[in-house]
């Protein structure tokens, strides 16, 4: 019958229908929401595609220390071990007054090789910066450490031994001045700080920073670099307790300076002032003694 609804046409409630204007608004609102969501997705994609901000400090990681990791650390340790063995062999086998000096030069070469190799691979950002504060650190801490060293030597009740330089016929030879006066103030602080407090410390810190965190990585790197520093000097002849304690303090202070400032020059200057105070006193004693 024409008055009956067709079975093919679905029944619906006319009260559920929205006015045309409201439906249009809802449709426009839906389009607007979709558009806003699309713009948000596009912005997120663009932010992911943006490059990371350039790091200004090697302690934060980044490409400038990416190559200062296991390979640099391994080369440094192998080179140090080989140079120590060769130097000890030369000093023990070669009956010459130049044997000890030759052993020292071999040790320096063993440290210089990984230093040069590491810096040709990359240069940790911020490490070579210099600030006027570094000079203050060097003078104050270097003098304080030398004073502490003299105080430690006197703890056993005996006065600390005064430093001296080898003389021939009452005069200082050219080799003595170069090896015992100039080298400890100029060459030794540069070579040793760049090896122990730059190559060893930074490579180990970079390896440990992500898995263990900055604090643990810094603590471990400072201890290992200081232990190697004391060990090398122990092989070279420093074996008394006061000397070990003094060298340990020097190594820890220099390591902390590099870790806290991100720069190497404060550590180099502390080491240079520490050695220069000894050399200066030895020269005065040799001149007026």
Tab-separated table of C-alpha atoms in Angstrom:
chain	number	residue	atom	x	y	z
A	1	UNK	CA	0.000	0.000	0.000
A	2	UNK	CA	1.327	3.412	-0.786
A	3	UNK	CA	0.519	4.706	2.743
A	4	UNK	CA	2.797	2.090	4.342
A	5	UNK	CA	6.553	2.639	4.634
A	6	UNK	CA	8.618	0.541	2.282
A	7	UNK	CA	10.597	-2.358	3.733
A	8	UNK	CA	13.604	-1.250	1.694
A	9	UNK	CA	13.747	2.245	3.263
A	10	UNK	CA	15.190	2.306	6.786
A	11	UNK	CA	13.132	3.951	9.524
A	12	UNK	CA	14.555	7.021	11.236
A	13	UNK	CA	13.599	9.556	13.879
A	14	UNK	CA	13.149	13.022	12.492
A	15	UNK	CA	13.927	14.557	15.910
A	16	UNK	CA	17.486	13.277	15.732
A	17	UNK	CA	18.282	15.268	12.626
A	18	UNK	CA	20.223	18.493	13.022
A	19	UNK	CA	19.321	21.694	11.268
A	20	UNK	CA	21.297	22.286	8.105
A	21	UNK	CA	23.221	25.168	9.663
A	22	UNK	CA	24.309	23.121	12.670
A	23	UNK	CA	25.336	20.210	10.511
A	24	UNK	CA	27.394	22.532	8.349
A	25	UNK	CA	29.034	24.044	11.384
A	26	UNK	CA	29.845	20.616	12.744
A	27	UNK	CA	31.292	19.637	9.407
A	28	UNK	CA	33.391	22.803	9.260
A	29	UNK	CA	34.506	22.234	12.868
A	30	UNK	CA	35.560	18.729	11.992
A	31	UNK	CA	37.548	19.983	9.042
A	32	UNK	CA	39.132	22.636	11.256
A	33	UNK	CA	40.090	20.086	13.905
A	34	UNK	CA	41.565	17.815	11.291
A	35	UNK	CA	43.488	20.757	9.885
A	36	UNK	CA	44.851	21.681	13.313
A	37	UNK	CA	45.872	18.070	13.955
A	38	UNK	CA	47.582	17.944	10.575
A	39	UNK	CA	49.483	21.138	11.291
A	40	UNK	CA	50.572	19.763	14.679
A	41	UNK	CA	51.813	16.554	13.032
A	42	UNK	CA	53.679	18.606	10.423
A	43	UNK	CA	55.338	20.726	13.130
A	44	UNK	CA	56.394	17.618	15.040
A	45	UNK	CA	57.840	16.129	11.890
A	46	UNK	CA	59.703	19.353	11.160
A	47	UNK	CA	61.070	19.479	14.711
A	48	UNK	CA	62.317	15.930	14.353
A	49	UNK	CA	64.042	16.828	11.130
A	50	UNK	CA	65.764	19.857	12.650
A	51	UNK	CA	69.435	19.225	13.543
A	52	UNK	CA	70.538	19.138	17.168
A	53	UNK	CA	71.908	22.336	18.653
A	54	UNK	CA	75.682	22.540	18.429
A	55	UNK	CA	77.356	21.566	21.697
A	56	UNK	CA	79.834	24.031	23.151
A	57	UNK	CA	81.493	21.712	25.669
A	58	UNK	CA	83.107	18.297	25.231
A	59	UNK	CA	81.591	17.133	28.540
A	60	UNK	CA	78.171	17.073	26.860
A	61	UNK	CA	79.348	14.591	24.228
A	62	UNK	CA	78.951	15.243	20.525
A	63	UNK	CA	80.968	14.716	17.402
A	64	UNK	CA	84.163	16.364	18.745
A	65	UNK	CA	84.656	13.504	21.233
A	66	UNK	CA	82.965	10.798	19.166
A	67	UNK	CA	86.374	9.552	18.035
A	68	UNK	CA	87.894	9.921	21.515
A	69	UNK	CA	86.573	6.642	22.808
A	70	UNK	CA	87.812	3.056	23.069
A	71	UNK	CA	90.263	3.265	20.174
A	72	UNK	CA	92.029	6.354	21.524
A	73	UNK	CA	92.113	4.895	25.023
A	74	UNK	CA	93.549	1.601	23.753
A	75	UNK	CA	96.243	3.303	21.647
A	76	UNK	CA	97.225	5.531	24.578
A	77	UNK	CA	97.567	2.633	27.020
A	78	UNK	CA	99.508	0.448	24.567
A	79	UNK	CA	101.849	3.305	23.646
A	80	UNK	CA	102.456	4.125	27.300
A	81	UNK	CA	103.178	0.493	28.165
A	82	UNK	CA	105.601	0.021	25.272
A	83	UNK	CA	107.469	3.248	26.076
A	84	UNK	CA	107.764	2.319	29.763
A	85	UNK	CA	109.187	-1.098	28.876
A	86	UNK	CA	111.648	0.295	26.331
A	87	UNK	CA	112.735	3.096	28.639
A	88	UNK	CA	113.289	0.714	31.548
A	89	UNK	CA	115.265	-1.605	29.273
A	90	UNK	CA	117.495	1.224	28.042
A	91	UNK	CA	118.124	2.477	31.586
A	92	UNK	CA	118.996	-1.038	32.802
A	93	UNK	CA	121.140	-2.275	29.896
A	94	UNK	CA	122.930	0.790	28.517
A	95	UNK	CA	125.918	1.734	30.719
A	96	UNK	CA	125.968	5.390	29.789
A	97	UNK	CA	125.364	8.682	31.601
A	98	UNK	CA	122.779	9.389	28.899
A	99	UNK	CA	120.786	6.233	29.648
A	100	UNK	CA	118.388	7.876	32.099
A	101	UNK	CA	117.823	10.871	29.824
A	102	UNK	CA	117.210	8.542	26.877
A	103	UNK	CA	114.679	6.549	28.884
A	104	UNK	CA	112.852	9.788	29.730
A	105	UNK	CA	112.756	10.832	26.081
A	106	UNK	CA	111.389	7.419	25.085
A	107	UNK	CA	108.638	7.817	27.681
A	108	UNK	CA	107.779	11.280	26.340
A	109	UNK	CA	107.561	9.911	22.792
A	110	UNK	CA	105.256	7.175	24.030
A	111	UNK	CA	102.929	9.874	25.389
A	112	UNK	CA	103.246	12.217	22.424
A	113	UNK	CA	102.237	9.629	19.833
A	114	UNK	CA	98.668	9.108	21.163
A	115	UNK	CA	98.327	12.856	21.864
A	116	UNK	CA	99.098	13.749	18.255
A	117	UNK	CA	96.984	10.905	16.911
A	118	UNK	CA	93.978	11.848	19.052
A	119	UNK	CA	94.087	15.532	18.108
A	120	UNK	CA	94.396	14.702	14.416
A	121	UNK	CA	91.172	12.688	14.700
A	122	UNK	CA	89.210	15.471	16.392
A	123	UNK	CA	89.553	18.308	18.887
A	124	UNK	CA	87.244	18.229	21.937
A	125	UNK	CA	85.321	21.481	21.863
A	126	UNK	CA	86.249	23.907	24.614
A	127	UNK	CA	89.273	21.925	25.824
A	128	UNK	CA	91.864	24.358	24.438
A	129	UNK	CA	90.108	27.543	25.536
A	130	UNK	CA	92.059	29.795	27.866
A	131	UNK	CA	90.621	32.076	30.527
A	132	UNK	CA	92.412	34.498	32.858
A	133	UNK	CA	91.036	32.442	35.743
A	134	UNK	CA	93.169	29.512	34.579
A	135	UNK	CA	96.284	31.520	35.388
A	136	UNK	CA	94.997	32.201	38.895
A	137	UNK	CA	94.221	28.521	39.373
A	138	UNK	CA	97.719	27.611	38.242
A	139	UNK	CA	99.602	29.984	40.540
A	140	UNK	CA	97.506	29.481	43.674
A	141	UNK	CA	96.922	25.737	43.474
A	142	UNK	CA	100.427	24.952	42.211
A	143	UNK	CA	102.041	26.830	45.109
A	144	UNK	CA	99.590	25.326	47.592
A	145	UNK	CA	100.316	21.793	46.396
A	146	UNK	CA	104.069	22.337	46.649
A	147	UNK	CA	103.652	23.688	50.181
A	148	UNK	CA	101.524	20.663	51.051
A	149	UNK	CA	104.209	18.374	49.636
A	150	UNK	CA	106.825	19.907	51.944
A	151	UNK	CA	104.474	19.592	54.908
A	152	UNK	CA	103.813	15.907	54.120
A	153	UNK	CA	107.550	15.168	53.935
A	154	UNK	CA	107.990	16.625	57.422
A	155	UNK	CA	105.277	14.520	59.058
A	156	UNK	CA	107.771	11.842	60.083
A	157	UNK	CA	109.586	14.335	62.319
A	158	UNK	CA	112.565	14.831	60.041
A	159	UNK	CA	112.891	18.119	58.132
A	160	UNK	CA	112.075	17.965	54.458
A	161	UNK	CA	115.071	17.522	52.191
A	162	UNK	CA	116.025	20.568	50.192
A	163	UNK	CA	116.039	20.074	46.407
A	164	UNK	CA	119.289	20.126	44.494
A	165	UNK	CA	120.636	19.827	40.954
A	166	UNK	CA	123.584	17.768	39.784
A	167	UNK	CA	126.780	19.802	39.409
A	168	UNK	CA	130.071	19.036	37.693
A	169	UNK	CA	133.115	20.785	39.173
A	170	UNK	CA	130.811	23.041	41.110
A	171	UNK	CA	128.878	24.185	38.040
A	172	UNK	CA	125.624	23.226	36.405
A	173	UNK	CA	126.076	21.546	33.053
A	174	UNK	CA	124.009	22.327	29.982
A	175	UNK	CA	122.386	18.886	30.044
A	176	UNK	CA	121.426	19.358	33.689
A	177	UNK	CA	119.818	22.707	32.969
A	178	UNK	CA	117.852	21.283	30.035
A	179	UNK	CA	116.744	18.005	31.619
A	180	UNK	CA	116.360	19.063	35.262
A	181	UNK	CA	115.374	22.727	34.975
A	182	UNK	CA	113.783	23.628	31.641
A	183	UNK	CA	112.086	20.325	30.810
A	184	UNK	CA	110.206	19.934	34.140
A	185	UNK	CA	108.749	23.434	33.818
A	186	UNK	CA	107.943	23.481	30.083
A	187	UNK	CA	107.889	20.045	28.452
A	188	UNK	CA	106.754	17.816	31.313
A	189	UNK	CA	103.562	19.729	32.257
A	190	UNK	CA	102.474	19.966	28.621
A	191	UNK	CA	103.156	16.337	27.712
A	192	UNK	CA	101.869	14.772	30.915
A	193	UNK	CA	98.737	16.896	31.262
A	194	UNK	CA	97.741	16.445	27.630
A	195	UNK	CA	98.287	12.702	27.954
A	196	UNK	CA	96.813	11.949	31.392
A	197	UNK	CA	94.271	14.761	31.756
A	198	UNK	CA	93.260	15.131	28.098
A	199	UNK	CA	93.625	11.845	26.220
A	200	UNK	CA	93.158	9.331	29.056
A	201	UNK	CA	90.642	11.286	31.115
A	202	UNK	CA	88.450	12.490	28.241
A	203	UNK	CA	88.445	9.162	26.399
A	204	UNK	CA	87.469	7.259	29.539
A	205	UNK	CA	84.881	9.873	30.540
A	206	UNK	CA	83.313	9.728	27.070
A	207	UNK	CA	83.103	5.939	27.168
A	208	UNK	CA	81.477	5.873	30.624
A	209	UNK	CA	79.244	8.960	30.452
A	210	UNK	CA	76.187	7.428	28.790
A	211	UNK	CA	76.017	4.031	30.538
A	212	UNK	CA	76.919	5.285	34.046
A	213	UNK	CA	76.202	9.035	34.119
A	214	UNK	CA	78.395	12.107	34.343
A	215	UNK	CA	79.257	11.865	38.047
A	216	UNK	CA	80.380	8.239	37.953
A	217	UNK	CA	82.212	8.748	34.668
A	218	UNK	CA	84.075	11.791	36.009
A	219	UNK	CA	84.973	10.037	39.265
A	220	UNK	CA	86.296	6.948	37.473
A	221	UNK	CA	88.184	8.964	34.851
A	222	UNK	CA	89.866	11.108	37.527
A	223	UNK	CA	90.915	8.063	39.560
A	224	UNK	CA	92.253	6.094	36.589
A	225	UNK	CA	94.203	9.009	35.098
A	226	UNK	CA	95.674	9.835	38.524
A	227	UNK	CA	96.601	6.207	39.191
A	228	UNK	CA	98.426	5.961	35.858
A	229	UNK	CA	100.141	9.286	36.550
A	230	UNK	CA	101.438	8.053	39.929
A	231	UNK	CA	102.374	4.637	38.517
A	232	UNK	CA	104.518	6.128	35.752
A	233	UNK	CA	106.335	8.361	38.225
A	234	UNK	CA	106.784	5.392	40.552
A	235	UNK	CA	108.482	3.466	37.761
A	236	UNK	CA	110.628	6.527	37.096
A	237	UNK	CA	111.892	6.572	40.674
A	238	UNK	CA	109.311	8.140	43.017
A	239	UNK	CA	108.638	5.418	45.582
A	240	UNK	CA	108.491	7.082	49.008
A	241	UNK	CA	105.111	7.561	50.671
A	242	UNK	CA	105.256	11.358	50.735
A	243	UNK	CA	106.053	11.469	47.022
A	244	UNK	CA	103.158	9.140	46.172
A	245	UNK	CA	100.720	11.191	48.251
A	246	UNK	CA	101.941	14.471	46.742
A	247	UNK	CA	101.691	13.153	43.174
A	248	UNK	CA	98.220	11.744	43.900
A	249	UNK	CA	97.048	15.140	45.125
A	250	UNK	CA	98.544	16.823	42.058
A	251	UNK	CA	96.867	14.341	39.719
A	252	UNK	CA	93.469	14.629	41.424
A	253	UNK	CA	93.542	18.439	41.475
A	254	UNK	CA	94.475	18.621	37.792
A	255	UNK	CA	91.803	16.056	36.893
A	256	UNK	CA	89.136	17.984	38.782
A	257	UNK	CA	90.148	21.219	37.087
A	258	UNK	CA	89.687	19.666	33.651
A	259	UNK	CA	86.367	18.077	34.617
A	260	UNK	CA	84.957	21.176	36.318
A	261	UNK	CA	86.159	23.819	33.849
A	262	UNK	CA	86.243	21.787	30.637
A	263	UNK	CA	89.646	23.345	29.869
A	264	UNK	CA	93.177	21.919	29.998
A	265	UNK	CA	95.314	25.009	30.612
A	266	UNK	CA	94.583	25.369	34.318
A	267	UNK	CA	95.897	21.837	34.878
A	268	UNK	CA	98.995	22.545	32.767
A	269	UNK	CA	99.728	25.720	34.747
A	270	UNK	CA	99.218	24.007	38.117
A	271	UNK	CA	101.690	21.318	37.089
A	272	UNK	CA	104.142	23.904	35.740
A	273	UNK	CA	104.030	26.022	38.921
A	274	UNK	CA	104.346	22.895	41.060
A	275	UNK	CA	107.523	21.873	39.216
A	276	UNK	CA	108.848	25.428	38.845
A	277	UNK	CA	108.769	25.996	42.600
A	278	UNK	CA	110.968	22.937	43.074
A	279	UNK	CA	113.349	23.905	40.273
A	280	UNK	CA	113.554	27.522	41.438
A	281	UNK	CA	114.454	26.494	44.986
A	282	UNK	CA	117.036	24.001	43.659
A	283	UNK	CA	118.647	26.708	41.503
A	284	UNK	CA	118.834	29.078	44.479
A	285	UNK	CA	120.440	26.411	46.648
A	286	UNK	CA	122.909	25.518	43.886
A	287	UNK	CA	123.821	29.175	43.385
A	288	UNK	CA	124.298	30.112	47.035
A	289	UNK	CA	124.980	26.747	48.589
